[in-house]
Each structure stands twice: as C-alpha cells, then as structure tokens.
Short mmCIF file of C-alpha atoms in Angstrom, two decimals:
data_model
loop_
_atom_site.label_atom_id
_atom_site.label_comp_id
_atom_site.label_asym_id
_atom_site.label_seq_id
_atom_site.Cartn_x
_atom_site.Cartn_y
_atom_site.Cartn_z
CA UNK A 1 -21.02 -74.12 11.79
CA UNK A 2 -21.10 -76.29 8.81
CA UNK A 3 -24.30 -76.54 6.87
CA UNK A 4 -23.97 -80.82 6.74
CA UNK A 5 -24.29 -80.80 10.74
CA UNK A 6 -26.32 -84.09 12.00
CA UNK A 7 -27.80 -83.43 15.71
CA UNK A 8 -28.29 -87.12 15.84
CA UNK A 9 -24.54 -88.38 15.31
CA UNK A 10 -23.19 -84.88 17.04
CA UNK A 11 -24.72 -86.25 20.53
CA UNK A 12 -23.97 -89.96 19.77
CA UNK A 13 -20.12 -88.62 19.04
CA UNK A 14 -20.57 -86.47 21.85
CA UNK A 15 -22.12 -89.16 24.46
CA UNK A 16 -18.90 -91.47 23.05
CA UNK A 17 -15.99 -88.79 23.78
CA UNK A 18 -17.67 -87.97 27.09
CA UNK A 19 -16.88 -91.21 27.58
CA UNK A 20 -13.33 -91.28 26.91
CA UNK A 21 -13.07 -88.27 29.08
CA UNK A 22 -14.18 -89.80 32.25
CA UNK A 23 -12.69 -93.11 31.59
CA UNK A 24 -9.11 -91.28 31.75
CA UNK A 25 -10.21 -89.92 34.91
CA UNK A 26 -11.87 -93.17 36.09
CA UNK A 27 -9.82 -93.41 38.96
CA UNK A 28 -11.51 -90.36 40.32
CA UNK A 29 -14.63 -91.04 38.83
CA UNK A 30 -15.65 -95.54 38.59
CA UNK A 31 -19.65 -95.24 38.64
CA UNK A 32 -19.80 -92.92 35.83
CA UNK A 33 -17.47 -94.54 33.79
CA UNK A 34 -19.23 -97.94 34.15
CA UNK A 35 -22.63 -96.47 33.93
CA UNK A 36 -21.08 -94.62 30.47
CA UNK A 37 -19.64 -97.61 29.30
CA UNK A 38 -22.79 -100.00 29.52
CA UNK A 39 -25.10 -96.82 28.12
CA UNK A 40 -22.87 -96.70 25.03
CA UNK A 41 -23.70 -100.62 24.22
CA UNK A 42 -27.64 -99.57 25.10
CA UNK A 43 -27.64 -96.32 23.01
CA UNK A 44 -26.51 -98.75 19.88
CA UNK A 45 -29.43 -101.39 20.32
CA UNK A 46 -31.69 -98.26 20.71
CA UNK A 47 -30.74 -96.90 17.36
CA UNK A 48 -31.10 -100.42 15.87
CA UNK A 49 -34.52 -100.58 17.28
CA UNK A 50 -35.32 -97.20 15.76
CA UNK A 51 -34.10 -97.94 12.59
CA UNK A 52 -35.92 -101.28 12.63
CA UNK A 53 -39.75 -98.96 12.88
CA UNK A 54 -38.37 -96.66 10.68
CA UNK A 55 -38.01 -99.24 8.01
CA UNK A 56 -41.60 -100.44 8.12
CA UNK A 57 -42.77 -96.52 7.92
CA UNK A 58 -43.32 -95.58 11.27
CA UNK A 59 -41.15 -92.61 12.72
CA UNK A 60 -39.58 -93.26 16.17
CA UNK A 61 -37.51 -90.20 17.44
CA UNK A 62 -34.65 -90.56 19.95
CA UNK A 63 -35.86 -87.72 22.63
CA UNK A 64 -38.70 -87.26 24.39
CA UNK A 65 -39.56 -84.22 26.33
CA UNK A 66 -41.82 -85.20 29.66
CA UNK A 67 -43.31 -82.27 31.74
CA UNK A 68 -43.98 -84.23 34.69
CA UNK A 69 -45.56 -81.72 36.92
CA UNK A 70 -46.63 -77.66 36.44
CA UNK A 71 -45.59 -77.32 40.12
CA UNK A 72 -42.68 -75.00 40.54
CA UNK A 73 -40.50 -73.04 43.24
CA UNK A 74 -39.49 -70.27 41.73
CA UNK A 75 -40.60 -67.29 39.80
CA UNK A 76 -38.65 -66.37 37.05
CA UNK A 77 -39.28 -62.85 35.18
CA UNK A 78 -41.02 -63.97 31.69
CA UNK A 79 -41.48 -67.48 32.24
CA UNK A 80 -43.10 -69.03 29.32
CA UNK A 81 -44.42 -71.77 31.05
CA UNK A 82 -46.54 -69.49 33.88
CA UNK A 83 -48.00 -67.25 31.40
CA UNK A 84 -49.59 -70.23 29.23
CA UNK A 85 -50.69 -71.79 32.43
CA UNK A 86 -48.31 -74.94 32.56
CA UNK A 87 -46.55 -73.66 35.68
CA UNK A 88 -47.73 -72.75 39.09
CA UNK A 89 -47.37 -73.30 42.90
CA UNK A 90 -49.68 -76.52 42.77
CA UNK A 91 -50.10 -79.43 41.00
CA UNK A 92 -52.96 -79.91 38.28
CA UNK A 93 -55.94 -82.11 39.45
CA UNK A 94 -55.43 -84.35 36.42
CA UNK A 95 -51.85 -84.66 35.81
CA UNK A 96 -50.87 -88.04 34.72
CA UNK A 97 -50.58 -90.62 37.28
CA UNK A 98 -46.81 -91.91 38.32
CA UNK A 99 -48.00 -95.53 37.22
CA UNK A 100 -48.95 -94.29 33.81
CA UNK A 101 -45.22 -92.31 33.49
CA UNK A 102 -43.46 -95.63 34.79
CA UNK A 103 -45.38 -97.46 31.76
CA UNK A 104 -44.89 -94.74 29.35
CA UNK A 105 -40.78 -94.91 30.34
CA UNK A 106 -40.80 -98.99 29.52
CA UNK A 107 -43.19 -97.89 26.38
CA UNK A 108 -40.05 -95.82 25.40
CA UNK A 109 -37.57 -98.25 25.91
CA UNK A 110 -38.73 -100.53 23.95
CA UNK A 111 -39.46 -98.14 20.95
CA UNK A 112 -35.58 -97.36 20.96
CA UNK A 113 -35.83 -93.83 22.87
CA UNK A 114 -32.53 -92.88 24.32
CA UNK A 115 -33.14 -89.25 25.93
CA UNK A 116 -36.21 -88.31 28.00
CA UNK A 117 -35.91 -85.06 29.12
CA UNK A 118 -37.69 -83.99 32.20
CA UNK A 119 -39.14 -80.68 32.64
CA UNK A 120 -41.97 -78.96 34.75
CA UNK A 121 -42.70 -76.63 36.74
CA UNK A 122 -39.59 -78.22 38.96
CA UNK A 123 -39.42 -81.54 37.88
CA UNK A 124 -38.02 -82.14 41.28
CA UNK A 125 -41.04 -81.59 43.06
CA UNK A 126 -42.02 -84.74 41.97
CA UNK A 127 -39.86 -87.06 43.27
CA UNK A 128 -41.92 -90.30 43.22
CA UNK A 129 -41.77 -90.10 38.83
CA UNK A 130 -38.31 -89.08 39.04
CA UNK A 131 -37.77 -92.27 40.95
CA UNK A 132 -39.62 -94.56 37.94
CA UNK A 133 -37.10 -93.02 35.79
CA UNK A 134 -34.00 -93.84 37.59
CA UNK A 135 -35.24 -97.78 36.34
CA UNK A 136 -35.09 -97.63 33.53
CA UNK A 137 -30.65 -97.44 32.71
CA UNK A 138 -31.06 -97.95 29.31
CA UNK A 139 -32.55 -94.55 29.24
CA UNK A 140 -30.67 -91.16 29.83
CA UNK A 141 -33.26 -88.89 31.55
CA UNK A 142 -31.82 -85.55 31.52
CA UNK A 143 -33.88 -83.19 34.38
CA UNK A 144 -34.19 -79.49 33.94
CA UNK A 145 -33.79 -78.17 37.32
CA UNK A 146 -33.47 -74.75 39.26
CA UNK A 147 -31.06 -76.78 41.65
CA UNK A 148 -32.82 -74.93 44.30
CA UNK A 149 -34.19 -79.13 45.43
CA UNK A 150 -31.26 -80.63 44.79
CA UNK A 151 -30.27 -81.41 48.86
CA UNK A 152 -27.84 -84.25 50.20
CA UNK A 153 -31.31 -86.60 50.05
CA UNK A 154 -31.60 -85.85 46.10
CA UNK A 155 -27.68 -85.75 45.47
CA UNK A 156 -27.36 -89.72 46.77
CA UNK A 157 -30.52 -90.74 44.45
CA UNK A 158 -28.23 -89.41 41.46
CA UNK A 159 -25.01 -90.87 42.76
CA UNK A 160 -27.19 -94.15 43.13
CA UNK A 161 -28.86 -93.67 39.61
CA UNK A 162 -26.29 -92.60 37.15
CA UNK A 163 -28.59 -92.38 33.92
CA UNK A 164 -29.85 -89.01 36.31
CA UNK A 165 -28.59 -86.22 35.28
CA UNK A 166 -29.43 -82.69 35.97
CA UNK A 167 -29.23 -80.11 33.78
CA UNK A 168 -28.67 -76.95 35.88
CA UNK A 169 -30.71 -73.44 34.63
CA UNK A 170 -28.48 -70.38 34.93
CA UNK A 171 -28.74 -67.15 33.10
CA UNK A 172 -24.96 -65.82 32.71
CA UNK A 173 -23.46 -64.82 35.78
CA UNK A 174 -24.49 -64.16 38.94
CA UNK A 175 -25.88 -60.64 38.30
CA UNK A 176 -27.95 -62.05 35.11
CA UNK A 177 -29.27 -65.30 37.27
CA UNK A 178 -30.58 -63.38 40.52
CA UNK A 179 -32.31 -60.98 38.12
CA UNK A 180 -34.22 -63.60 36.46
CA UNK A 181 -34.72 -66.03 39.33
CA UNK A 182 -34.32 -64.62 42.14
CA UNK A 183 -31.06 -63.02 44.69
CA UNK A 184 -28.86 -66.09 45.82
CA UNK A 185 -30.15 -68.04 43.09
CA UNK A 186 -26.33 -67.76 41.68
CA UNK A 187 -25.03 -68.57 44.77
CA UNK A 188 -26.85 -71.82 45.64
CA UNK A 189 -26.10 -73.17 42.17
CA UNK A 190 -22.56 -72.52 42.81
CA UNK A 191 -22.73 -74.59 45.99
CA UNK A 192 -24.66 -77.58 44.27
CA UNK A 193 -22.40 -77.78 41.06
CA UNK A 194 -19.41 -78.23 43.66
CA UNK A 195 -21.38 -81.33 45.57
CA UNK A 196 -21.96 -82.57 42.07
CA UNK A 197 -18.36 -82.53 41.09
CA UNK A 198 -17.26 -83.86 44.72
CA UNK A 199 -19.10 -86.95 44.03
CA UNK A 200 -18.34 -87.42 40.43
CA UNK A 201 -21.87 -86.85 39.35
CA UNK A 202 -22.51 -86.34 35.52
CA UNK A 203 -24.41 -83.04 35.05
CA UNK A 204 -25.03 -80.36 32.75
CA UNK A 205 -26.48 -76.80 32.45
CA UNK A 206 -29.24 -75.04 30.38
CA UNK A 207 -29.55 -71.73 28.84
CA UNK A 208 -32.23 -69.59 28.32
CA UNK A 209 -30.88 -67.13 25.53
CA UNK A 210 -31.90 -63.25 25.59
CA UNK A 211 -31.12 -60.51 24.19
CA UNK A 212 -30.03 -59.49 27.80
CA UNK A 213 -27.27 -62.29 28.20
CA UNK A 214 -26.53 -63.62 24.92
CA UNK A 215 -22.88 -62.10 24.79
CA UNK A 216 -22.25 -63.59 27.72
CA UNK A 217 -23.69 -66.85 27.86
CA UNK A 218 -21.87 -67.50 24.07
CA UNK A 219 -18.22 -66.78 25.84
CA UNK A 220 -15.54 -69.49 26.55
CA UNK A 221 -15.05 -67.47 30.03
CA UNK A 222 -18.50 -67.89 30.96
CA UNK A 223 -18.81 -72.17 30.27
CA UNK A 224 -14.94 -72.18 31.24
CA UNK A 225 -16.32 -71.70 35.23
CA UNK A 226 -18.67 -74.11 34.90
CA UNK A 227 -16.17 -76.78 32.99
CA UNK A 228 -14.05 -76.40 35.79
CA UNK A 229 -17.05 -77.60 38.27
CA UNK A 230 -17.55 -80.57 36.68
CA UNK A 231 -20.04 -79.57 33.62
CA UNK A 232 -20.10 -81.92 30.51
CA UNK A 233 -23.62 -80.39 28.98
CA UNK A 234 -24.69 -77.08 28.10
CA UNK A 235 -28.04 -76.41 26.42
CA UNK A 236 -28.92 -72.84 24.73
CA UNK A 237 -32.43 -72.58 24.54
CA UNK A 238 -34.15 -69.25 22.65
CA UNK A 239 -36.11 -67.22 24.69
CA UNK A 240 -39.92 -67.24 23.24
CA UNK A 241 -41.70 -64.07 24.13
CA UNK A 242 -44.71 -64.79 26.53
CA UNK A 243 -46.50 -61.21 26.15
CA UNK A 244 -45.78 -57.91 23.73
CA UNK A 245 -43.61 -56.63 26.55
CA UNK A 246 -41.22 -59.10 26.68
CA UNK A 247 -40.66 -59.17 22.70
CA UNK A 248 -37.72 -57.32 23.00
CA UNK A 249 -35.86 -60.41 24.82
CA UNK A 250 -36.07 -62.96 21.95
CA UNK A 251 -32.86 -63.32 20.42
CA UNK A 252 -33.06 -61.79 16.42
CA UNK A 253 -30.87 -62.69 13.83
CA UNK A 254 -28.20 -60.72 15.15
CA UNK A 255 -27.86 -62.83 18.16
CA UNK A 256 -28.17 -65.71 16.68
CA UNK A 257 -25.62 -65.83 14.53
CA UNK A 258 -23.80 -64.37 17.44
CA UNK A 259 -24.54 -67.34 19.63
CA UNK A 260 -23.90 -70.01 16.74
CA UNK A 261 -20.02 -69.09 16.44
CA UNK A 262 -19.38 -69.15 20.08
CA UNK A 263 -21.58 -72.36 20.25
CA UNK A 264 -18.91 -73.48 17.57
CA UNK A 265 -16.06 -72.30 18.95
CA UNK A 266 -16.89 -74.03 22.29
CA UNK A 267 -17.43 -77.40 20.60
CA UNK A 268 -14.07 -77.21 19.10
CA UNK A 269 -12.03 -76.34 22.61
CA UNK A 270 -14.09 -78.30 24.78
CA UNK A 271 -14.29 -82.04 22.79
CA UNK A 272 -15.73 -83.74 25.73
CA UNK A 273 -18.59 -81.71 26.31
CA UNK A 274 -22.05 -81.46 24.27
CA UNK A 275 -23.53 -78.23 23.22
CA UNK A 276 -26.94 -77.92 21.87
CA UNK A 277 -28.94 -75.01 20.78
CA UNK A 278 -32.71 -75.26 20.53
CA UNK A 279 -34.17 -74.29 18.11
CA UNK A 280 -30.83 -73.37 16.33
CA UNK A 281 -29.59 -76.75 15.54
CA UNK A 282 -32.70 -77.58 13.42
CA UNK A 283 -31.92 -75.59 10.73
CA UNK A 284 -29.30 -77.93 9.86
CA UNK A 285 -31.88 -80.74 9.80
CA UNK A 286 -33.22 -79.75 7.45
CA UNK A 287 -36.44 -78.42 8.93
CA UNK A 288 -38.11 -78.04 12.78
CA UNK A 289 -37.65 -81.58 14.95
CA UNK A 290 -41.13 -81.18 16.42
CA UNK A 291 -43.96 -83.31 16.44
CA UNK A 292 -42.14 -86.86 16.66
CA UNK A 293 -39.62 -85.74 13.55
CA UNK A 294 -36.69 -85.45 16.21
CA UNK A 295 -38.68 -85.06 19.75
CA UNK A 296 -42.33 -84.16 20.89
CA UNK A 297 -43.99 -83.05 23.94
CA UNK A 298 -45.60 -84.86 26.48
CA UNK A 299 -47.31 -82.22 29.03
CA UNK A 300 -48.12 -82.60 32.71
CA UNK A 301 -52.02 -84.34 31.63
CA UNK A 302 -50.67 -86.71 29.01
CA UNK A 303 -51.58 -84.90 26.24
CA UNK A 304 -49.05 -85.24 23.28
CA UNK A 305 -48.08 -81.47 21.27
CA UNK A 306 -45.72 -80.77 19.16
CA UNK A 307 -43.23 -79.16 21.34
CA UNK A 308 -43.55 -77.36 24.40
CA UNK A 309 -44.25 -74.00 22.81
CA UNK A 310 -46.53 -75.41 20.56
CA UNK A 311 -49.05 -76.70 22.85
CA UNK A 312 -51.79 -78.31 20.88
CA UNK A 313 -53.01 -81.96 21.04
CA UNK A 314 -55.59 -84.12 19.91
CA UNK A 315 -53.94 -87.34 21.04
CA UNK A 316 -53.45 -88.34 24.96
CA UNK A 317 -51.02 -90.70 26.80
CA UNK A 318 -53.78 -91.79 29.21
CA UNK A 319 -55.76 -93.53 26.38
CA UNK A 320 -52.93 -94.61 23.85
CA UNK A 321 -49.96 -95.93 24.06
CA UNK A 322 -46.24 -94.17 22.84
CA UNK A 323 -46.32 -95.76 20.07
CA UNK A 324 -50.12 -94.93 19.25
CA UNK A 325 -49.19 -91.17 19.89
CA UNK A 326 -46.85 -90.53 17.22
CA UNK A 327 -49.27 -91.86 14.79
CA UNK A 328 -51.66 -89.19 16.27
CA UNK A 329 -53.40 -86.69 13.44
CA UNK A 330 -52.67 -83.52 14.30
CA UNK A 331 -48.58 -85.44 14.08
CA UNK A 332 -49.69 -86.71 10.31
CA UNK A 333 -50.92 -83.37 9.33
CA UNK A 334 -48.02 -81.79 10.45
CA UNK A 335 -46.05 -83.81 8.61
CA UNK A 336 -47.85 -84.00 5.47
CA UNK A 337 -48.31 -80.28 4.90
CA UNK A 338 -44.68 -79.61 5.44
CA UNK A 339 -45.19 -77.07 7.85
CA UNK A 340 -42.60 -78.70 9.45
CA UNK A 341 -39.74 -78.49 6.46
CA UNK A 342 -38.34 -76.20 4.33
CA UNK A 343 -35.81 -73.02 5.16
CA UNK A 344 -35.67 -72.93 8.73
CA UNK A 345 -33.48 -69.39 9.75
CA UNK A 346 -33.82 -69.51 13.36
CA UNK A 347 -36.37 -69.11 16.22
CA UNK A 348 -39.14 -71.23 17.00
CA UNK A 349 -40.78 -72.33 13.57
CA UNK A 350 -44.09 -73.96 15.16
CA UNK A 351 -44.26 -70.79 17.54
CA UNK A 352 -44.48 -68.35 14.84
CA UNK A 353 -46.88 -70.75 12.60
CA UNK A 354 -49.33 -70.92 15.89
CA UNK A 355 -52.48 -69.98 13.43
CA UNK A 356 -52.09 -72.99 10.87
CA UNK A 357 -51.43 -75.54 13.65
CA UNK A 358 -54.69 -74.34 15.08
CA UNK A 359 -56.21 -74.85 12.13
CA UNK A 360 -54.71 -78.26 11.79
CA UNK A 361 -56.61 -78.90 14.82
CA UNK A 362 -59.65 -77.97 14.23
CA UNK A 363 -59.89 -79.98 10.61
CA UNK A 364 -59.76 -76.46 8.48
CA UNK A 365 -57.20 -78.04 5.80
#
C-alpha cells in the first residue's frame, strides 16, 4: 500500500466508481442507481460544509459511529462488546431516547456528516431508530448486522430506504463463522446475501480479523463468493483482546502486514468495491482517527468516547448538542497532547494507551 494513502478521498473515489458500476447495470438495478446518483451531489455539499467549520477552527469529521442499543441475539466467542458490558440480552434503562437519535441524525446533517455507522448489540433490534435514520438520504447509515433479523419485513424497509445498508459480519467461511457465532450462522447469511442481491439492495460485509482467519479472510477466493452475491463493501476490523486468554487472537505484525497486501491486492481487482481496514488505514493518516479527528463514538447512553474501544467520556449527547460534543475536553486533551499522532504501526493506538486517557479524564495532566 502506498504510504500517501488518503481514507477520505479513497471512499469518496470509491462511493463514485460504485457508482459507475451499478449505473452500467442500471437496468437490473434503477433505485440504487438513482439513490447513488443524488448521494454523490449530497456527499459534495457535505464536504463543503465540513470544510466551511474547518476553516473557522472547529473539526467536523465525516463518520460517526452510533451504538444504538447493547441488546443483542447472538453470542459470539470473545466479543468485545459483552465483556466491557455494552452488549447483552436487554436493553439499558437509560439508553438514549429514539427522539434524541432522530435530532442527533438532523444535528449531523447539517454539520456535513456523510457516514453514520450503526452498531450495537444488534442494531436491528431496534427498529424504531433504524427507522429515523432511513430520513435522513443525505446520510449513508451503514448497519453492522449479524443478518440473523434481517426477514422479508426488514429487507422491504431497505429496498424502500436506499441510504440503508447493511454491512453483513462473517468470520471466513462457514467453518470459521459457526465457530464464532454460532452453527447455521454461515448458512443463514448465505440465504440473506442472495435476497439482497435479488432485489438489488446495496450491502456490504465486515470482518473481524484473528489470528484464526486472517489468511483466509485476506484471499481474493474468499471476497470473490461474496462479490458474486452482490457485495460492494468489505470492512477488516482487528480483533482487540477482551481478557488474557484471548490475547493470542489479536492480529501481530505478522498478520498485519499479511492482511494489508491482500487488502491491496483486492482494491486493485475489484475497482468497484471499498475496502477498509480499521485500525490499519490510520497509519497512513498520519496518526489514530479517534476522538472527532476522522470518527468518534457515540454509545448506547449518549455519552461521546473516543472510539468504541476506548470507552471514556466526559461529554453526553443528552445535554449537548453534536456540535457541542466534539468540542468536549477529554476530545481537546486528546488532541493537544498528541496522543493521538505520531508513528502509528498497527493495532488499536487508544486501546493500548488506556492508562493516559484515564488520566486525561480524571484532570492528572
């Protein structure tokens, strides 16, 4: 990968040849091509309106990442999310209210946001926020699924709402996916990427990288299956360990490297498709994208962190507003002692620097 890569102008180059792909298929495919089409012209006033806050010294990034609920379905071996307590069969008492995520959503817009990424828990599970999203067209709101939800009631709300679009988790093959979530996981994926295809439905997959399934997961046989089914997205995202025992999963050097030439090498056969790597692709900008610098976290209670496997706050959605929260301190701090800069080799940066954001927090330095 070349060291002058820009994650910004990759996925606006990569939204714009997706484009071109399904408008030469458009006779197969007319909502997504219109829906693409009228994004594109969106996706340029957005960057204008970031550029506009940027120039009077405020910092306006062009994802968001939204955990809308800690509810979930499954329960996959090592999950980050249940072992820090953000996952789990019910719902918090004080998650944020859907009329508070319909407001933050508009509060986006008009920033310039162009990406809000939906996670959980099973983001699905909460269908009535999902629903506030599908609104708002200028904004793409990509939803990390299981696709164990998505029935024929879910698939016509994403035919209906094409700035929807689910981003599938799978492990490798079908072997590697049952292990980690559970027998006839594979299988019902499977089904629901064909239904997806069927109706021309833009969607994509994501990734969690081990040391288990890296080889595999990095190989143009393994995306070439999904391809075929209709995939336009796939998202590699590092495995951070949860407890001692599962230390041995994170991805090392080794694998990374590993996984960044057959990232590469996918990019180059597959034009019309976007590949990202988290947190892989920071290193080539020039630093980690956390803490409003490319993205931050919004978790299930409002509270604004970092990133999701940073979890600290000091700054909630329920009493500010979007733009209030990426002025927050703990943000400031961040920024101003360059913990977020600097060499950046691979692996989570703010993960493994967990003891100075702390102390961030608690006013030490």
């Amino acid at each position: 990968m070349k060291s002058n890569f820009n994650l910004s102008e990759y996925m606006s180059s990569g939204i714009e040849n997706i484009v071109k792909g399904v408008v030469k298929a458009s006779f197969k495919n007319p909502k997504e091509t219109a829906f693409l089409l009228k994004y594109a012209l969106w996706s340029k006033e957005a960057k204008k309106r970031r550029e506009s806050f940027v120039a009077n010294g405020e910092n306006v990034p062009a994802f968001l990442i939204s955990s809308i609920t800690s509810s979930c379905n499954l329960f996959c071996k090592g999950c980050y999310a249940r072992e820090n307590k953000s996952c789990g069969e019910s719902s918090v008492p004080n998650e944020m209210s859907i009329e508070r995520w319909g407001k933050l959503f508009n509060e986006a817009k008009e920033l310039g946001v162009s990406f809000i990424l939906l996670a959980g828990g099973e983001p699905l599970m909460r269908r009535n926020v999902i629903e506030k999203a599908a609104k708002l067209k200028e904004i793409i709101f990509p939803i990390f699924t299981n696709g164990t939800m998505l029935n024929e009631e879910y698939i016509k709300l994403l035919d209906k709402n094409r700035n929807l679009v689910p981003m599938l988790s799978i492990e490798g093959d079908r072997e590697q996916t049952d292990s980690r979530r559970g027998n006839g996981t594979y299988n019902i994926l499977m089904n629901v990427m064909g239904k997806l295809k069927e109706k021309g439905i833009l969607y994509g997959a994501s990734v969690t990288v081990t040391t288990e399934n890296f080889m595999t997961v990095s190989s143009s046989a393994f995306f070439d299956k999904l391809y075929t089914k209709g995939c336009r997205a796939l998202i590699y995202v590092e495995y951070v360990p949860v407890i001692e025992s599962t230390r041995q999963l994170a991805p090392t050097d080794y694998e990374r490297g590993i996984l960044e030439g057959g990232q590469q090498k996918l990019r180059e056969q597959y034009e019309d498709v976007i590949f990202l790597s988290f947190p892989g692709d920071e290193k080539y900008s020039g630093g980690c994208l956390a803490a409003g610098r490319g993205f931050f976290h919004i978790n299930v209670d409002g509270c604004a962190e970092p990133c999701p496997f940073s979890p600290y706050s000091d700054t909630n959605l329920k009493d500010c507003t979007l733009r209030e929260a990426l002025k927050s301190p703990l943000f400031r701090k961040l920024s101003e002692t360059g913990l977020l800069l600097g060499e950046h080799d691979g692996g989570c940066l703010l993960f493994e620097k967990e003891k100075e954001v702390k102390e961030l927090i608690n006013n030490k330095r």
